[in-house]
Amino acid sequence: MSLYVLKFGGSSIATLQRISNVANIITDLKKRGNNIIVVTSAMQGITDKLLNYTKQFVVNSYENSYYRECDAVVSCGESIAAGILSLALQSEGIMAKSFNSWQIPIEASTNYSNATITNVNTKLLFDAISDNIIPVITGFQGLTKNNDIVTLGRGGSDATACALAYYTNADECYIYTDVSGVFTADPRVVTNAKLLKYVSYDEMIELAKYGAKVLQYKSVLLAKHYNVKVRVLSSFLNDDCSSLVTIKTNYINNKNIAGIAHSNDYVLLRTKININNIISKYETININNFNYLVKKSIVNNIANLLQENTYTMDNDIGTITIVGSNLNSIIDELTQLLINNNISIKYININKLSITYIVHVLHTEAALNILHKHIYN
Ligand code: ADP
Ligand code: ASP
Ligand code: MG
């Protein structure tokens, strides 16, 4: 009998009707003779709403008191979703039981809002499975060694699913979302983006790091580390399409390019001094020792740590990142293409598996489409 971990993202369970649809998907796989563990995110919009509640009461916190309560609040969306999804399964005649991370427990490090899973006790999961009950686990949450609830960073249910797949030795980890898999670019921005049947861990890590939020960056690091096979597929369309993230890659053009990520979520921080040791605990992208991409959501936290007049922030930027191998041979051609199309390039960063163009924020989507058309058409 195969064992699958199935994770459903916020859009897949956005309404009660969508939850019924998800219950049907699970029931179908169960009736085909598979063992199943379900991981659920919060219903779409709930985590943002809870986060906004906590922002109404920014306090003079002692130690981590503020961040501890934020995680206690923000983690609740998943608890609600797990209970409702279990009820929906029961209404289909399937035995199901919700578990919060602390009940399992899913152990995690103590960095509030961005914790990392350190261990999973699988006893309750296998007990449920052997009683023919589907365990429905809250994603995004972890339990620290001090018995505090922590969250795993935005999109962190993906990490919960990958970790559970590893610790239970599941055959595959299915990440159900609102698109049919990983595409050559965000299919909501590039209308003729193409589905990638196979993506390597390393290329997916790079795509996710630079904005392809279909998988959380940290979850792909974890999947690579533990060699978890991750399949991304749609809970909306029954289209038999999916993308498999493993060590295998399969370029769909002759330019060795896997895909293009983009983001308007960053600020470009330029410093006069090396601040690596100050900001290393934050999830930032270190372009070099004096230039960093910092998520807009944490830019104030970082600014508070820096001395006045030692840095500048450029808020009006967007990034487009081309991911693949042997990119040196194509960089001049792509840069010239952007210049010819009047895209204002502020900075170019070259890594082993990627080229990032930092452009004016108003040019991000145009630049993405120009590059995509050139590379894939
Ligand atoms: P979920 O609620 O299932 O966790 P997310 O919103 O986190 O879903 O991720 C799915 C979204 O990721 C898609 O709707 C799509 O707009 C976006 N996305 C960005 N880049 C890509 C890409 N390369 N391939 C597929 N989806 C992408
Ligand atoms: N609900 C959390 C978020 O919105 C976790 C997740 O969706 O994976 O970030
Ligand atoms: Mg997600």
XYZ file of C-alpha atoms and ligand atoms in Angstrom:
414
model
C 0.000 0.000 0.000
C 1.344 3.449 -0.881
C 1.487 6.306 1.607
C 0.896 9.861 0.403
C 1.049 13.162 2.233
C -1.508 15.523 0.655
C -1.236 19.244 1.412
C -3.995 21.707 0.544
C -3.197 25.417 0.294
C -5.421 28.308 1.313
C -7.057 28.763 -2.094
C -7.922 25.046 -2.252
C -9.971 25.381 0.961
C -11.091 29.006 0.600
C -14.813 28.225 0.994
C -16.924 25.417 2.440
C -17.662 24.327 -1.110
C -13.937 24.107 -1.878
C -13.443 22.128 1.333
C -16.091 19.646 0.096
C -14.215 19.417 -3.187
C -10.979 18.690 -1.303
C -12.775 16.046 0.783
C -13.798 14.389 -2.508
C -10.189 14.349 -3.757
C -9.013 12.752 -0.502
C -11.895 10.247 -0.460
C -11.144 9.217 -4.014
C -7.461 8.548 -3.287
C -8.357 6.697 -0.100
C -10.904 4.498 -1.891
C -8.228 3.569 -4.402
C -6.436 1.807 -1.551
C -3.838 4.382 -0.485
C -2.790 5.390 3.000
C -3.122 9.112 3.451
C -1.954 11.895 5.738
C -3.477 15.320 5.096
C -1.827 18.666 5.836
C -3.931 21.793 5.655
C -3.210 25.531 5.481
C -5.645 28.133 6.751
C -8.602 29.116 4.572
C -7.496 31.835 2.129
C -7.232 35.295 3.710
C -7.456 34.080 7.319
C -3.731 34.248 8.110
C -3.548 37.833 6.786
C -6.553 38.771 8.873
C -5.039 37.299 12.052
C -1.719 38.995 11.318
C -3.521 42.322 11.007
C -5.181 41.805 14.386
C -1.763 41.405 16.025
C -0.493 44.566 14.332
C -3.141 46.612 16.157
C -1.265 46.040 19.403
C 2.417 46.597 18.807
C 3.783 46.701 22.341
C 7.072 47.456 24.046
C 7.898 43.794 24.186
C 10.297 42.197 26.623
C 12.395 39.429 25.099
C 10.154 37.735 22.532
C 6.850 38.419 24.280
C 5.273 40.187 21.290
C 6.395 37.646 18.699
C 5.292 34.728 20.912
C 1.712 36.020 21.001
C 1.733 36.826 17.272
C 2.508 33.190 16.509
C -0.111 32.017 19.013
C -2.711 34.055 17.093
C -1.543 33.574 13.515
C -1.273 29.777 13.832
C -5.004 29.437 14.611
C -6.196 29.546 10.988
C -4.791 26.077 10.379
C -6.489 24.669 13.507
C -9.894 25.772 12.239
C -9.257 24.404 8.735
C -8.085 21.004 10.027
C -11.235 20.589 12.123
C -13.590 21.615 9.314
C -11.848 19.437 6.740
C -12.081 16.452 9.131
C -15.824 17.096 9.465
C -16.179 17.292 5.674
C -14.414 13.930 5.349
C -16.602 12.387 8.047
C -19.671 13.612 6.159
C -18.388 11.570 3.176
C -18.325 8.480 5.404
C -14.520 8.598 5.823
C -13.021 8.434 9.314
C -10.808 11.474 9.889
C -9.286 13.183 12.907
C -7.661 16.626 13.149
C -4.375 17.128 14.997
C -2.651 20.368 15.904
C 1.140 20.355 15.631
C 1.503 20.296 19.423
C -0.527 17.098 19.633
C 1.752 15.173 17.252
C 4.144 16.887 18.206
C 5.892 18.576 15.295
C 8.943 20.009 17.034
C 10.497 23.236 15.788
C 13.193 25.790 16.534
C 12.343 28.852 18.624
C 12.596 31.603 16.033
C 9.075 32.982 16.107
C 7.366 33.577 12.750
C 10.139 31.795 10.857
C 10.828 28.551 12.723
C 12.240 25.331 11.242
C 10.956 21.813 11.917
C 13.489 19.782 13.894
C 11.607 16.513 14.521
C 8.228 14.821 14.023
C 6.874 12.079 16.259
C 4.991 9.772 13.910
C 3.249 7.551 16.514
C -0.194 9.218 16.424
C -0.066 9.371 12.628
C 0.558 5.651 12.239
C -1.903 4.809 15.045
C -4.617 6.688 13.135
C -3.680 5.083 9.816
C -3.766 1.593 11.289
C -7.265 2.359 12.675
C -8.277 3.365 9.108
C -8.554 7.024 10.192
C -7.115 9.834 8.053
C -5.032 12.197 10.191
C -5.579 15.842 9.172
C -2.631 17.875 10.438
C -2.312 21.634 10.826
C 0.408 22.963 8.552
C 2.504 26.049 9.353
C 2.731 25.312 13.110
C 5.493 23.884 15.273
C 6.069 23.313 18.970
C 9.243 24.627 20.606
C 11.145 22.905 23.366
C 9.535 25.451 25.758
C 6.074 24.276 24.622
C 5.354 27.464 22.691
C 3.580 27.448 19.345
C 5.690 28.869 16.518
C 4.963 29.375 12.831
C 7.175 28.304 9.939
C 7.193 31.437 7.754
C 4.588 32.414 5.135
C 3.641 29.466 2.982
C 5.013 27.201 5.723
C 2.401 24.447 5.343
C 4.490 23.270 2.386
C 7.354 22.679 4.831
C 5.068 20.765 7.199
C 3.999 18.488 4.334
C 7.580 17.838 3.175
C 8.709 17.129 6.736
C 5.819 14.718 7.374
C 6.570 12.949 4.083
C 10.168 12.488 5.191
C 9.489 11.365 8.764
C 6.753 8.912 7.680
C 8.761 7.696 4.685
C 5.817 8.488 2.393
C 6.009 7.595 -1.292
C 5.315 11.156 -2.418
C 4.271 14.533 -1.069
C 1.410 16.046 -3.090
C 1.102 19.834 -2.872
C -2.382 20.739 -4.110
C -2.793 24.356 -5.161
C -4.730 26.597 -7.558
C -2.562 25.983 -10.655
C -1.645 22.711 -12.394
C 1.992 22.645 -11.293
C 5.190 24.660 -11.613
C 5.241 26.757 -14.774
C 8.035 28.492 -16.686
C 6.733 31.718 -15.071
C 3.798 32.711 -12.875
C 0.850 31.696 -15.098
C -1.201 34.576 -13.680
C 1.263 37.077 -15.149
C 2.515 35.273 -18.268
C -0.513 33.885 -20.068
C 1.354 31.359 -22.201
C 3.657 30.078 -19.431
C 4.388 26.382 -19.897
C 4.011 23.588 -17.368
C 7.249 21.944 -16.231
C 6.766 18.189 -15.806
C 10.077 17.900 -13.961
C 12.003 20.493 -11.966
C 15.222 19.779 -10.077
C 15.432 20.644 -6.389
C 18.193 23.173 -7.031
C 16.287 25.002 -9.737
C 13.073 24.973 -7.704
C 14.982 26.360 -4.713
C 16.207 29.222 -6.879
C 12.753 29.858 -8.405
C 11.080 29.832 -4.971
C 13.773 32.031 -3.418
C 13.142 34.702 -6.061
C 9.347 34.740 -5.962
C 7.762 31.562 -7.395
C 5.602 31.143 -4.314
C 3.918 27.989 -5.609
C 6.319 26.253 -3.200
C 7.759 27.822 -0.081
C 11.538 28.282 -0.389
C 12.351 26.567 2.904
C 10.130 23.603 2.036
C 12.154 22.881 -1.103
C 15.417 23.105 0.872
C 13.953 20.542 3.251
C 12.702 18.304 0.424
C 16.144 18.357 -1.181
C 17.912 17.648 2.102
C 15.701 14.615 2.808
C 15.203 13.567 -0.805
C 11.399 13.917 -0.607
C 9.597 13.594 -3.951
C 7.276 16.596 -4.250
C 4.436 16.697 -6.770
C 2.642 20.007 -7.386
C -0.880 19.766 -8.818
C -4.243 21.491 -8.960
C -7.178 20.888 -6.621
C -9.332 22.938 -9.012
C -8.793 21.142 -12.335
C -8.961 17.420 -12.834
C -6.489 17.771 -15.708
C -3.988 14.981 -14.989
C -1.183 17.580 -15.045
C 1.485 17.975 -12.389
C 5.122 18.877 -11.814
C 7.511 16.557 -10.047
C 10.278 18.160 -8.006
C 13.189 15.719 -7.570
C 16.821 15.588 -8.668
C 15.652 15.327 -12.274
C 15.257 18.288 -14.589
C 13.899 18.498 -18.109
C 14.365 21.786 -19.944
C 11.582 22.505 -22.363
C 13.721 24.638 -24.659
C 17.278 24.400 -25.945
C 18.563 27.253 -23.782
C 18.963 25.268 -20.508
C 16.527 27.598 -18.760
C 14.084 26.033 -16.286
C 11.950 29.079 -15.605
C 11.707 32.755 -14.679
C 10.642 34.012 -11.254
C 9.600 37.564 -10.460
C 8.763 39.579 -7.387
C 7.622 43.047 -6.402
C 7.902 42.171 -2.705
C 11.477 43.341 -2.139
C 13.277 46.526 -1.200
C 16.899 47.002 -2.282
C 18.982 47.796 0.800
C 22.405 49.298 0.067
C 24.787 49.657 2.996
C 28.123 51.353 3.544
C 29.258 48.725 6.031
C 29.046 44.943 6.127
C 25.898 44.060 8.095
C 25.833 40.289 7.543
C 26.035 39.515 11.243
C 23.146 41.906 12.022
C 20.655 40.589 9.511
C 21.664 36.946 9.147
C 18.694 35.678 11.166
C 16.257 37.358 8.766
C 15.294 35.807 5.454
C 16.985 38.273 3.108
C 18.848 37.754 -0.145
C 22.454 38.767 0.153
C 23.452 40.060 -3.295
C 26.914 40.931 -2.050
C 28.206 42.318 1.251
C 26.737 45.759 0.577
C 23.486 45.051 -1.303
C 20.561 43.051 0.020
C 17.041 42.246 -1.099
C 14.782 42.569 1.941
C 11.096 41.553 2.003
C 8.866 44.632 2.396
C 7.109 42.878 5.286
C 10.273 42.886 7.459
C 12.008 46.006 6.237
C 11.058 48.030 9.337
C 12.474 45.377 11.680
C 15.770 45.555 9.810
C 15.850 49.352 9.585
C 15.485 49.462 13.386
C 18.708 47.469 13.711
C 20.816 49.722 11.482
C 22.553 52.995 12.297
C 21.198 56.088 10.578
C 23.141 57.288 7.520
C 24.787 53.905 6.965
C 22.278 52.701 4.407
C 19.764 53.610 1.688
C 16.563 51.801 0.733
C 15.128 51.672 -2.796
C 11.451 50.761 -2.511
C 10.650 51.065 -6.203
C 12.177 47.859 -7.409
C 11.059 44.595 -8.932
C 13.150 41.501 -9.601
C 13.134 39.085 -12.517
C 15.237 35.972 -12.062
C 16.130 33.559 -14.853
C 16.935 30.097 -13.504
C 18.895 27.454 -15.379
C 22.415 26.295 -16.167
C 25.185 27.734 -18.386
C 23.580 31.151 -18.174
C 26.791 33.053 -18.929
C 26.388 32.314 -22.607
C 23.041 34.091 -22.786
C 23.358 37.019 -20.396
C 24.537 39.657 -22.907
C 21.732 38.769 -25.310
C 19.082 39.048 -22.569
C 20.449 42.293 -21.147
C 20.523 43.871 -24.604
C 16.958 42.701 -25.199
C 15.765 44.509 -22.042
C 17.692 47.675 -22.913
C 16.233 47.669 -26.459
C 12.779 47.509 -24.875
C 13.463 50.543 -22.651
C 13.471 48.548 -19.398
C 15.384 50.484 -16.767
C 17.820 48.010 -15.179
C 19.105 49.093 -11.750
C 21.328 46.115 -11.003
C 22.228 42.685 -12.414
C 23.180 39.852 -10.090
C 24.668 36.634 -11.427
C 24.738 33.359 -9.491
C 25.613 29.797 -10.469
C 22.002 28.929 -11.349
C 20.420 32.326 -11.883
C 20.591 35.838 -13.282
C 18.538 38.474 -11.427
C 17.606 41.769 -13.064
C 16.581 44.436 -10.580
C 14.384 46.861 -12.495
C 12.009 49.715 -11.771
C 8.884 48.274 -10.116
C 6.693 49.570 -12.928
C 8.699 47.503 -15.428
C 8.667 44.107 -13.679
C 5.794 42.465 -15.508
C 6.757 43.908 -18.895
C 10.349 42.712 -18.478
C 9.155 39.271 -17.408
C 6.930 38.918 -20.473
C 9.622 40.182 -22.844
C 12.162 37.685 -21.503
C 9.654 34.826 -21.434
C 8.594 35.418 -25.030
C 12.217 35.567 -26.187
C 13.214 32.402 -24.333
C 10.203 30.159 -24.908
C 8.504 31.221 -28.154
P -1.556 27.915 -1.963
O -2.692 28.719 -1.439
O -2.002 26.644 -2.630
O -0.438 27.704 -0.995
P 0.085 29.927 -3.302
O -0.651 31.202 -3.572
O 1.032 29.908 -2.155
O -0.980 28.754 -3.190
O 0.893 29.468 -4.611
C 0.232 29.304 -5.841
C 0.452 30.535 -6.718
O 1.837 30.627 -7.035
C -0.213 30.471 -8.068
O -1.549 30.906 -8.006
C 0.670 31.362 -8.927
O 0.102 32.654 -9.127
C 1.940 31.532 -8.109
N 3.162 31.234 -8.890
C 4.245 32.047 -8.957
N 5.177 31.532 -9.759
C 4.689 30.354 -10.221
C 5.209 29.353 -11.106
N 6.427 29.444 -11.661
N 4.443 28.260 -11.355
C 3.216 28.135 -10.782
N 2.679 29.066 -9.954
C 3.390 30.160 -9.667
N -1.510 29.987 6.272
C -0.085 30.267 6.159
C 0.153 31.451 5.244
O -0.795 32.047 4.760
C 0.702 29.072 5.749
C 0.440 28.524 4.371
O -0.453 28.997 3.662
O 1.150 27.601 3.978
O 1.277 31.816 5.039
Mg 1.480 28.485 -0.657
